[in-house]
GROMACS .gro file of C-alpha atoms in nm:
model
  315
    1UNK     CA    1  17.499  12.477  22.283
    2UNK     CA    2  17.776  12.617  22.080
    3UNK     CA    3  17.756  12.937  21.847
    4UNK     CA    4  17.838  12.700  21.548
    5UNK     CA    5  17.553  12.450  21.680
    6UNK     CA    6  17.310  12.717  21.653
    7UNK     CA    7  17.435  12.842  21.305
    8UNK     CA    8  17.374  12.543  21.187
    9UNK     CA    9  17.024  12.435  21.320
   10UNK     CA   10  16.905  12.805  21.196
   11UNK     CA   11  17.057  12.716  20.870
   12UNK     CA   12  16.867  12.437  20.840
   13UNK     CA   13  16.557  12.610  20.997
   14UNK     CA   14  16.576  12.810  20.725
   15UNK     CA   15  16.639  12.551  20.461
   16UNK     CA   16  16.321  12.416  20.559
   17UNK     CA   17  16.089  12.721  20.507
   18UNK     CA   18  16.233  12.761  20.191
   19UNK     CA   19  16.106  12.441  20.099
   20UNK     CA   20  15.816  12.511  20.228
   21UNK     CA   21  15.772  12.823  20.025
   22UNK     CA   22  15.861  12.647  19.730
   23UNK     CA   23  15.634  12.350  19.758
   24UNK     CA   24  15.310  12.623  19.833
   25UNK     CA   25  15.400  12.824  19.529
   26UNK     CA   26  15.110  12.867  19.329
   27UNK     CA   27  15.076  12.907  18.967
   28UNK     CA   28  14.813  13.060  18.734
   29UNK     CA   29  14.822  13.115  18.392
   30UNK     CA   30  14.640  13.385  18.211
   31UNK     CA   31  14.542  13.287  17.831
   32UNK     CA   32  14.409  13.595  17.663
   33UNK     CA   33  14.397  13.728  17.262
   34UNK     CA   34  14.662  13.955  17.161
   35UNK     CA   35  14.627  14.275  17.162
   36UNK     CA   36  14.481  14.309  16.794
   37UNK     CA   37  14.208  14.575  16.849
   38UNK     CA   38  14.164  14.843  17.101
   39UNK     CA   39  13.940  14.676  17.341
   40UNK     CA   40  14.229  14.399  17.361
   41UNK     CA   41  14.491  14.649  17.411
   42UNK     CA   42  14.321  14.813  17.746
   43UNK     CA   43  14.232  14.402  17.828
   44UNK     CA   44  14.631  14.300  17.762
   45UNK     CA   45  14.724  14.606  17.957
   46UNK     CA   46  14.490  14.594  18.271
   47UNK     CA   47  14.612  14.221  18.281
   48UNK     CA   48  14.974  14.309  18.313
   49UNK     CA   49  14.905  14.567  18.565
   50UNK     CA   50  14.702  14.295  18.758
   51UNK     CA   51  14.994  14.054  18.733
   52UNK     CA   52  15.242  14.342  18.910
   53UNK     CA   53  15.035  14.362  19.178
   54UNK     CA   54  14.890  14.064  19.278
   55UNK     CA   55  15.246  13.881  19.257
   56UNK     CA   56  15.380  14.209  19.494
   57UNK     CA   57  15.108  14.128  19.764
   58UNK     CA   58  15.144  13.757  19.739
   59UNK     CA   59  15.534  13.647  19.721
   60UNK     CA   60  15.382  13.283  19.710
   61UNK     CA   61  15.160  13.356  19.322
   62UNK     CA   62  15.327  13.327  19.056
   63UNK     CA   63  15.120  13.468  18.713
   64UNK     CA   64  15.188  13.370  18.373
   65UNK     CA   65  15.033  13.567  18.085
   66UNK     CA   66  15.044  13.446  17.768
   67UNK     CA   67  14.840  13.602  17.461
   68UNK     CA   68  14.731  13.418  17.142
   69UNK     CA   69  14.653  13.560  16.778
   70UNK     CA   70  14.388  13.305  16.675
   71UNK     CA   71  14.202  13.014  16.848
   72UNK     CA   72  14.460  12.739  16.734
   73UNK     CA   73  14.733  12.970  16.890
   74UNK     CA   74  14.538  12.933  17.221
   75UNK     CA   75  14.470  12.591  17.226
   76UNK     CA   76  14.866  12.510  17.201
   77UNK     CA   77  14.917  12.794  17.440
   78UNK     CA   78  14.733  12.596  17.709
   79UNK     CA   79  14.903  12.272  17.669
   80UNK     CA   80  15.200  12.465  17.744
   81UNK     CA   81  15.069  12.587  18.046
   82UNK     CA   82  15.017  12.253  18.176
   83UNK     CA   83  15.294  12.065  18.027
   84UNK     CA   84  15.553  12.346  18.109
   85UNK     CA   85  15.430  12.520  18.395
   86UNK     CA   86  15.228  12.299  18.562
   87UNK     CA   87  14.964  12.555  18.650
   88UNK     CA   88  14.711  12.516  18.960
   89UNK     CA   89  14.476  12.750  18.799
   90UNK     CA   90  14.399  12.908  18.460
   91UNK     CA   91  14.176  13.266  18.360
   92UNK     CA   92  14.069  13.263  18.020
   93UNK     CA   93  13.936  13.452  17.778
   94UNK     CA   94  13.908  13.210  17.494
   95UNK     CA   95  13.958  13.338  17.151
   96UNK     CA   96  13.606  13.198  17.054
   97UNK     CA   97  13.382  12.995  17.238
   98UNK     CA   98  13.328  12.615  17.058
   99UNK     CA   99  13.681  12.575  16.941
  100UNK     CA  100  13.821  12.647  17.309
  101UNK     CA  101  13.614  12.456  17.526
  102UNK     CA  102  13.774  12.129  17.456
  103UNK     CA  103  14.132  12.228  17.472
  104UNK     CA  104  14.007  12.425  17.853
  105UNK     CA  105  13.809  12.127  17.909
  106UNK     CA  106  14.132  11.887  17.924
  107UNK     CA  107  14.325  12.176  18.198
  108UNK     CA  108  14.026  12.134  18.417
  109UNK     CA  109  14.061  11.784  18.402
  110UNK     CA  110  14.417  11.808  18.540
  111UNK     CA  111  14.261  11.942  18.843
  112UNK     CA  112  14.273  12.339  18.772
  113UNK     CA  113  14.068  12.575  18.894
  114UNK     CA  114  13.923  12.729  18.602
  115UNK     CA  115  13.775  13.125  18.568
  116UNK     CA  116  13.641  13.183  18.208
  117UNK     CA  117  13.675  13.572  18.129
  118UNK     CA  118  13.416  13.705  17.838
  119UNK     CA  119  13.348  13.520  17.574
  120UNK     CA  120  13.189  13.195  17.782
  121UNK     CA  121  13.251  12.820  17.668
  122UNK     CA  122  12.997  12.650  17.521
  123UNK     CA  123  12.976  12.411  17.804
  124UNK     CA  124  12.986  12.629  18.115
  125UNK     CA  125  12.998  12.332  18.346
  126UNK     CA  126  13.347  12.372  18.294
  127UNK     CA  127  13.423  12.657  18.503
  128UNK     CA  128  13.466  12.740  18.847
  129UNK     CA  129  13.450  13.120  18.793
  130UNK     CA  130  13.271  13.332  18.547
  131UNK     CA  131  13.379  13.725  18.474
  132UNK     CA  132  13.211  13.904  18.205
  133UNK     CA  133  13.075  14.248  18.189
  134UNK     CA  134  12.646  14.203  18.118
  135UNK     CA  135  12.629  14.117  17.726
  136UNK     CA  136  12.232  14.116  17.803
  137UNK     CA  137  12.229  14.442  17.947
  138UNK     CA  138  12.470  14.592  17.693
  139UNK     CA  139  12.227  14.491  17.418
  140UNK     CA  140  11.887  14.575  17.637
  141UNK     CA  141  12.039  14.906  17.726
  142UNK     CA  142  12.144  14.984  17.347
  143UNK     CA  143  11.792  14.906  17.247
  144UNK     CA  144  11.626  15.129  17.497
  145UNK     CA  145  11.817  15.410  17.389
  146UNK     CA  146  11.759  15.292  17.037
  147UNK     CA  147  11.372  15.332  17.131
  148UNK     CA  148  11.406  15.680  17.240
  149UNK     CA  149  11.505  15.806  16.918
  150UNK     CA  150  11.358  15.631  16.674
  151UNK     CA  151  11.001  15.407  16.629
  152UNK     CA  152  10.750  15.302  16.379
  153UNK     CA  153  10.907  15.270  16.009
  154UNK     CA  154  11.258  15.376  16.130
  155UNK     CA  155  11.534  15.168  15.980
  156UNK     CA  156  11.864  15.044  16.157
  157UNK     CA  157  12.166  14.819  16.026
  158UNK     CA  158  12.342  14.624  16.352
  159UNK     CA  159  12.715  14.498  16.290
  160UNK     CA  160  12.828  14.231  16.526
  161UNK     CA  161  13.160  14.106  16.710
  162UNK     CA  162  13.248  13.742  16.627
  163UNK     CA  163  13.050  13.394  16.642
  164UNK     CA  164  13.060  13.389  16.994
  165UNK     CA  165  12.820  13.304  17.301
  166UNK     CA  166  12.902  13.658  17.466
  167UNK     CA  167  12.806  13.814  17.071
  168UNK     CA  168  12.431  13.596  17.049
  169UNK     CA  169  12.359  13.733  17.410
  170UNK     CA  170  12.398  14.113  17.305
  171UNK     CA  171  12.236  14.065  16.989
  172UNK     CA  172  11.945  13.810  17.148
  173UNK     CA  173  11.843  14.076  17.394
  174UNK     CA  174  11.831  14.352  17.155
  175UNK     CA  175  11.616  14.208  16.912
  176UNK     CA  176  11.396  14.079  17.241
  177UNK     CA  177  11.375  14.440  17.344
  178UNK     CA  178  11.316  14.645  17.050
  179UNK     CA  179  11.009  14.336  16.876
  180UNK     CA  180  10.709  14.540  16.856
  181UNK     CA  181  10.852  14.916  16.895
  182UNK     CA  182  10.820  14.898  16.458
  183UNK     CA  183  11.147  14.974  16.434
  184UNK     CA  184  11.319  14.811  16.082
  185UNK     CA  185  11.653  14.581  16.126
  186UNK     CA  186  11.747  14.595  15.754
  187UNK     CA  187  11.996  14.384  15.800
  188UNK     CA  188  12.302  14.246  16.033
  189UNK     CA  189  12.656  14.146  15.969
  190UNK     CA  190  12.935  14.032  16.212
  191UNK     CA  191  13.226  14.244  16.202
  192UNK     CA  192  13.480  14.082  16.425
  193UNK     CA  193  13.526  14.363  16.649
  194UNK     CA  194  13.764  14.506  16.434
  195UNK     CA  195  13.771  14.875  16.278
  196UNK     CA  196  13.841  14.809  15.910
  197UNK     CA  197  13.590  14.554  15.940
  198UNK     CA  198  13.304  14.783  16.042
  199UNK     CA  199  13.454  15.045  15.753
  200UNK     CA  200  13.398  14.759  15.505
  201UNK     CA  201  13.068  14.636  15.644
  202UNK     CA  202  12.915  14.991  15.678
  203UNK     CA  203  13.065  15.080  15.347
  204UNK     CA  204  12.844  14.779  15.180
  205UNK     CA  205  12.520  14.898  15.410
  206UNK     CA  206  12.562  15.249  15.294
  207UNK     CA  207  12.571  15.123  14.913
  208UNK     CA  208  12.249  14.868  14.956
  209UNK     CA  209  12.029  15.109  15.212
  210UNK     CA  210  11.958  15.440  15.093
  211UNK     CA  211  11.726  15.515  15.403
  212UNK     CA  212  11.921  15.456  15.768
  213UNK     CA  213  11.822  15.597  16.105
  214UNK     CA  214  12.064  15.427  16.329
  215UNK     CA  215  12.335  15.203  16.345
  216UNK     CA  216  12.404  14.932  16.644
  217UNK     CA  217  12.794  14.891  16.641
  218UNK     CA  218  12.774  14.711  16.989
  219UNK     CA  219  13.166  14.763  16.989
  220UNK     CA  220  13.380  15.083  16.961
  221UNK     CA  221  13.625  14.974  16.747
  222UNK     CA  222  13.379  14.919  16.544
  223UNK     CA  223  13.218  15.236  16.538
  224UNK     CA  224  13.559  15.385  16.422
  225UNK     CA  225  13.535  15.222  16.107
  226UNK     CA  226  13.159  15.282  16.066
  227UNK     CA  227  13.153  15.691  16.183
  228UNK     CA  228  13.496  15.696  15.946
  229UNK     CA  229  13.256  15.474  15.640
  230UNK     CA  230  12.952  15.749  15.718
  231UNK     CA  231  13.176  16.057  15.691
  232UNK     CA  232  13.320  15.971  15.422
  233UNK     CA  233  12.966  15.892  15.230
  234UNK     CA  234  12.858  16.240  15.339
  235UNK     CA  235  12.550  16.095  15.538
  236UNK     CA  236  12.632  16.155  15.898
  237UNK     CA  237  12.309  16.409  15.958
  238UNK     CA  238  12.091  16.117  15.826
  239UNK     CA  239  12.206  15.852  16.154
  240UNK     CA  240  12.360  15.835  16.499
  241UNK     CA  241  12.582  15.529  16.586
  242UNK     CA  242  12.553  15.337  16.927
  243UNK     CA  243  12.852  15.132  17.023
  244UNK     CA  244  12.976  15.015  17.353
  245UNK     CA  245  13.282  14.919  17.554
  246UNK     CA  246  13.398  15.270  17.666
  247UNK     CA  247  13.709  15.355  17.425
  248UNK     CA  248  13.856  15.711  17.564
  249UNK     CA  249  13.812  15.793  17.204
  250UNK     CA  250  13.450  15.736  17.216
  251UNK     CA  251  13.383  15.886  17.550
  252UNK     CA  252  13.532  16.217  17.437
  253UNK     CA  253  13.300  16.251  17.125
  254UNK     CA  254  12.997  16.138  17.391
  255UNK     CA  255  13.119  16.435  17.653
  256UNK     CA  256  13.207  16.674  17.366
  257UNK     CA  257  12.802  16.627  17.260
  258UNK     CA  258  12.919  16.476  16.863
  259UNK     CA  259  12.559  16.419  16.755
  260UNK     CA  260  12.712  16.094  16.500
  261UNK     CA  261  12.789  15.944  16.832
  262UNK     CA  262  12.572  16.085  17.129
  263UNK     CA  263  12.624  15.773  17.353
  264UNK     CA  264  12.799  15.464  17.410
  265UNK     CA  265  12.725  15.148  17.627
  266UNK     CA  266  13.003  15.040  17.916
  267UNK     CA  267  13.181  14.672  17.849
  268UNK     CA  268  13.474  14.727  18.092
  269UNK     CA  269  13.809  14.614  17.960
  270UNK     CA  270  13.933  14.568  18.317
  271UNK     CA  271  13.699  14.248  18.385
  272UNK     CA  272  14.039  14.051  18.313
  273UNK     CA  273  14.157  14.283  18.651
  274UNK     CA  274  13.846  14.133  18.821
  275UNK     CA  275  13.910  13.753  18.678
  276UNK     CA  276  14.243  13.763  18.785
  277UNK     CA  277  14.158  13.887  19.193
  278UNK     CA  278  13.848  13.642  19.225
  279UNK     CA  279  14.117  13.347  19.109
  280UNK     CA  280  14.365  13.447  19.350
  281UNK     CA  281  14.112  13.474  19.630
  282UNK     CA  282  14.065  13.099  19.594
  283UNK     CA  283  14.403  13.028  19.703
  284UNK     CA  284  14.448  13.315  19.989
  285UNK     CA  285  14.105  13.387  20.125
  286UNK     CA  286  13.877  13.111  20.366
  287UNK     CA  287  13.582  13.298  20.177
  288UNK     CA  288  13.413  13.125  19.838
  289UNK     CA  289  13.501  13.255  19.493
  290UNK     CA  290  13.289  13.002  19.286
  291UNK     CA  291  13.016  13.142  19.103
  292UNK     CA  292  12.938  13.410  18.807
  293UNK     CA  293  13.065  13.763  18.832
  294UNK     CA  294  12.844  14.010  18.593
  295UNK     CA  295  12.963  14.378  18.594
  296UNK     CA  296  12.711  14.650  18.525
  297UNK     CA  297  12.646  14.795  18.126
  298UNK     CA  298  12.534  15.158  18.193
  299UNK     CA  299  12.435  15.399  17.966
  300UNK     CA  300  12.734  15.645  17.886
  301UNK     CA  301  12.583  15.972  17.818
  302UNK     CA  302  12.720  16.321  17.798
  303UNK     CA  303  12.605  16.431  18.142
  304UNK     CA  304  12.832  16.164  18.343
  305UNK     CA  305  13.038  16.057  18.029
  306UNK     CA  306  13.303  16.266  18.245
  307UNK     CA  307  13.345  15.980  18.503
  308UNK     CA  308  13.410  15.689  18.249
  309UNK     CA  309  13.641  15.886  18.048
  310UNK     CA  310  14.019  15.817  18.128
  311UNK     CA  311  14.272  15.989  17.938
  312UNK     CA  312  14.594  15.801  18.022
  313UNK     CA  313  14.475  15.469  17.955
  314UNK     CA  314  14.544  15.247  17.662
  315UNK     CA  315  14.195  15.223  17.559
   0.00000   0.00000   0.00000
């Protein structure tokens, strides 16, 4: 066989695994909110940092992240997804739960494997995968801690997230744990995980509640705007606040011993990090992915706040 014969049928060797490669490229899109709060910022950055690496082990996944400022945003975001990319599989963290789960509903019925991150559908049938940190723990351990400090005739305010499945969980299992300790709930108002939203909500507590004990911010962007709405009232050495994610921010008050904020309650931002890994594993791995992924709330106090705090990171 000639030099030019060979050429040629290595050529078209080649041309073939190209094809190859090409036809067992696999897409998955990432739908996730913009990065309007703190707890979104770490999420939008431990997503992009998932994306780098995952695509540098696996030549053959490609990941598109997109990010969405409100639920309608979303929606249209995923018929792109499928229209334009023609993705295999999607991870999302839906904006809010009832207006999503149609507009997920109709990628799943293109045949996409589906991982819901968070904030779960309202029809969980949906999904192949669920990743969320443990909203029932995070409220359980809140209230326990809540117990330890306070009892009979104590008052406490609680500011929420957003109308959400993931936000009825926290707040279900904290009332469940703390009925029959005699501890007051005086009142509670959502507060859309945002920090001028907890300064406006706490502001209005403050004016209508004359006697409060302790404050349940479940979030830590929230408890900026309530510890800010406190100090400036003059009444932190009346309360303590009890919020939760694990904000940098937060940790450091917890590990410096602040006694407005003395713990806070672990809902890792990196869960999108998890999502994303568990998705890919479908295609790559002969092991089975399918099923619910809960990561651990712990208690963040000042003698191991050292080991959750992280300095560099976004969050």
């Amino acid at each position: 066989m000639s030099l030019k014969a060979i050429a040629l049928g290595l050529l078209a060797t080649s041309a073939l695994a190209g094809s190859a490669v090409a036809q067992d490229q696999i897409k998955i899109g990432v739908s996730i909110p913009a990065a309007t709060h703190g707890f979104m910022g770490g999420l939008n950055w431990h997503a992009a940092e998932a994306e780098k690496r995952l695509e540098a082990a696996n030549p053959n996944i490609d990941i598109i992240i997109v990010t969405a400022d409100g639920p309608a945003d979303q929606a249209s975001d995923l018929e792109d997804l499928v229209s334009v990319h023609q993705i295999q599989a999607l991870v999302v963290l839906p904006f809010e739960s009832e207006p999503l789960t149609e507009p997920v509903r109709a990628v799943a019925d293109t045949g996409a494997f589906i991982t819901v991150v968070d904030r779960g559908l309202t029809d969980p049938s949906i999904q192949d995968v669920y990743v969320s940190g443990n909203n029932t723990e995070m409220g359980e351990v809140s209230a326990e801690y809540m117990m330890t400090r306070l009892g009979e005739g104590d008052n406490i305010v609680i500011l929420r997230g957003i109308p959400t499945v993931l936000d009825t969980e926290r707040f279900d299992a904290f009332m469940a744990k703390i009925e029959g300790s005699g501890i007051n709930v005086l009142d509670n108002k959502f507060a859309n995980w945002n920090r001028d939203d907890g300064f406006e909500v706490m502001q209005d507590f403050l004016s209508r509640f004359p006697d409060i004990d302790g404050v349940w911010a479940q979030d830590d962007d929230i408890t900026l705007g309530v510890v800010e709405a406190i100090k400036q009232a003059g009444r932190e050495s009346e309360m303590f606040v009890v919020g939760g994610a694990g904000m940098k921010e937060i940790v450091k008050g917890v590990m410096d011993g602040d006694p407005l904020v003395p713990v806070d309650v672990l809902y890792p931002p990196a869960q999108i990090a998890t999502a994303m890994d568990v998705t890919v594993n479908h295609f790559i791995s002969n092991g089975p992915v399918t099923g619910s992924y809960i990561l651990g709330s712990p208690l963040i106090t000042q003698e191991n706040a050292e080991q959750f705090y992280f300095p560099d990171s976004p969050f």
